[in-house]
């Protein structure tokens, strides 16, 4: 079986962990929605930085500090370009998508007045739900939750009806981490902007897997994590429109985020914020992480995000076809049936087995998947899945042969072998 869009054999050589033997079997890593594996190029970029360039940034005139500063700044440019931002001014490096969404809520906190409305969807990850619930409670605003239809796509009619003059924020996931559903963010943004509402997009699953361009989507915020897109943990990004960042106050205060602070002995102080994005990056940042993140983005850009999407679509079509043909009596899957409208994610349950048992069985055969609520408990409750679901998710290094093994192991489980 040949994967036509990506040279997967070649790609796999870059990922040392794929040689791991787990429980006597060659690792099959299908937990990419939780985090991706890392190519040698990213591992080396971090190692090389610590071996050759390590110093604090923006603080020293010495050569190493200059080098580290330039590498860290350039990393912002690389990631900014990848998502179509104007430049580093619009891209804040932060720990992960969760922290980025919390920062978005902080930035917008003064904009939300009593009686205002914040629109979210039932398919949100907790990271794009809790900050908005909390903000609404604090400011006496209202949360509106948009439902999904029976085909697991968003109810766009309900969304259109829900957005009105009171809407201040529409916070929506670009790709559901459970259903894989890809939401039409461009269209949603158009509706929201007609009412001058801010559009915050959770790109934790979309940015690693499909082409994303903030200008084309015309969105105000985009949050994503480096670790889900071949980069290291502890580094992610918040894209935000420059005019919003200029207007808002930073959340974290401290070193490197001001141009100057002067205080008189009377207690009168004057602060001038630093240029963007440093105004929002107080303290010593994750310098090596940022450099590793940029290397991950270079890797994905070399492959081409259209190709990444196509490859996953192909894997998804293949897996769904085999499931429908061979396991449909005992296996329920949740998500749109059209592979072009969803990411490479299959959430499922096997009749008479709880999802954790399924995951443990697969692990005993070297296959890593996730089980539980996947930080989307309201969605699972809404679907009546009180034990959660099992989830297999694909990335650039996965193959149809791995899907074959996955299907065979599931078949053996239900056959009681
Ligand atoms: C859709 C979605 N949003 C947000 C997050 C949070 O990402 P992180 O844990 O990197 O902050 C995840 C993680 O799984 C996710 O899938």
PDB file of C-alpha atoms and ligand atoms in Angstrom, residues 33-34 96-99 101 125 127 173 175-177 202 204-205 225 227-228, ligand 1:
ATOM      1  CA  UNK A  33      -4.420  14.665  19.235  1.00  0.00           C
ATOM      2  CA  UNK A  34      -2.957  14.617  22.763  1.00  0.00           C
ATOM      3  CA  UNK A  96       0.318  26.216  25.364  1.00  0.00           C
ATOM      4  CA  UNK A  97      -3.124  26.662  23.809  1.00  0.00           C
ATOM      5  CA  UNK A  98      -4.771  26.615  27.227  1.00  0.00           C
ATOM      6  CA  UNK A  99      -2.680  29.511  28.473  1.00  0.00           C
ATOM      7  CA  UNK A 101      -6.993  31.080  25.527  1.00  0.00           C
ATOM      8  CA  UNK A 125     -12.316  21.550  24.767  1.00  0.00           C
ATOM      9  CA  UNK A 127      -9.590  25.133  27.582  1.00  0.00           C
ATOM     10  CA  UNK A 173     -12.793  25.505  18.023  1.00  0.00           C
ATOM     11  CA  UNK A 175     -11.325  21.420  14.740  1.00  0.00           C
ATOM     12  CA  UNK A 176     -12.997  19.343  17.437  1.00  0.00           C
ATOM     13  CA  UNK A 177     -10.515  17.157  19.322  1.00  0.00           C
ATOM     14  CA  UNK A 202      -9.016  27.470  19.324  1.00  0.00           C
ATOM     15  CA  UNK A 204      -4.964  23.529  18.937  1.00  0.00           C
ATOM     16  CA  UNK A 205      -6.096  20.819  16.505  1.00  0.00           C
ATOM     17  CA  UNK A 225       0.309  24.554  21.070  1.00  0.00           C
ATOM     18  CA  UNK A 227       3.738  20.129  21.213  1.00  0.00           C
ATOM     19  CA  UNK A 228       0.818  19.007  19.050  1.00  0.00           C
TER      20      UNK A 228
HETATM   21  C1  LIG B   1      -9.153  21.509  20.777  1.00  0.00           C
HETATM   22  C2  LIG B   1      -8.157  21.681  21.884  1.00  0.00           C
HETATM   23  N1  LIG B   1      -8.066  22.863  22.500  1.00  0.00           N
HETATM   24  C3  LIG B   1      -7.187  23.097  23.471  1.00  0.00           C
HETATM   25  C4  LIG B   1      -6.329  22.111  23.901  1.00  0.00           C
HETATM   26  C5  LIG B   1      -5.374  22.398  24.989  1.00  0.00           C
HETATM   27  O1  LIG B   1      -4.049  22.252  24.548  1.00  0.00           O
HETATM   28  P1  LIG B   1      -2.869  22.297  25.601  1.00  0.00           P
HETATM   29  O2  LIG B   1      -3.089  21.149  26.540  1.00  0.00           O
HETATM   30  O3  LIG B   1      -1.643  22.149  24.789  1.00  0.00           O
HETATM   31  O4  LIG B   1      -2.971  23.588  26.302  1.00  0.00           O
HETATM   32  C6  LIG B   1      -6.395  20.847  23.314  1.00  0.00           C
HETATM   33  C7  LIG B   1      -5.556  19.743  23.791  1.00  0.00           C
HETATM   34  O5  LIG B   1      -5.826  18.589  23.601  1.00  0.00           O
HETATM   35  C8  LIG B   1      -7.331  20.633  22.274  1.00  0.00           C
HETATM   36  O6  LIG B   1      -7.421  19.455  21.645  1.00  0.00           O
END
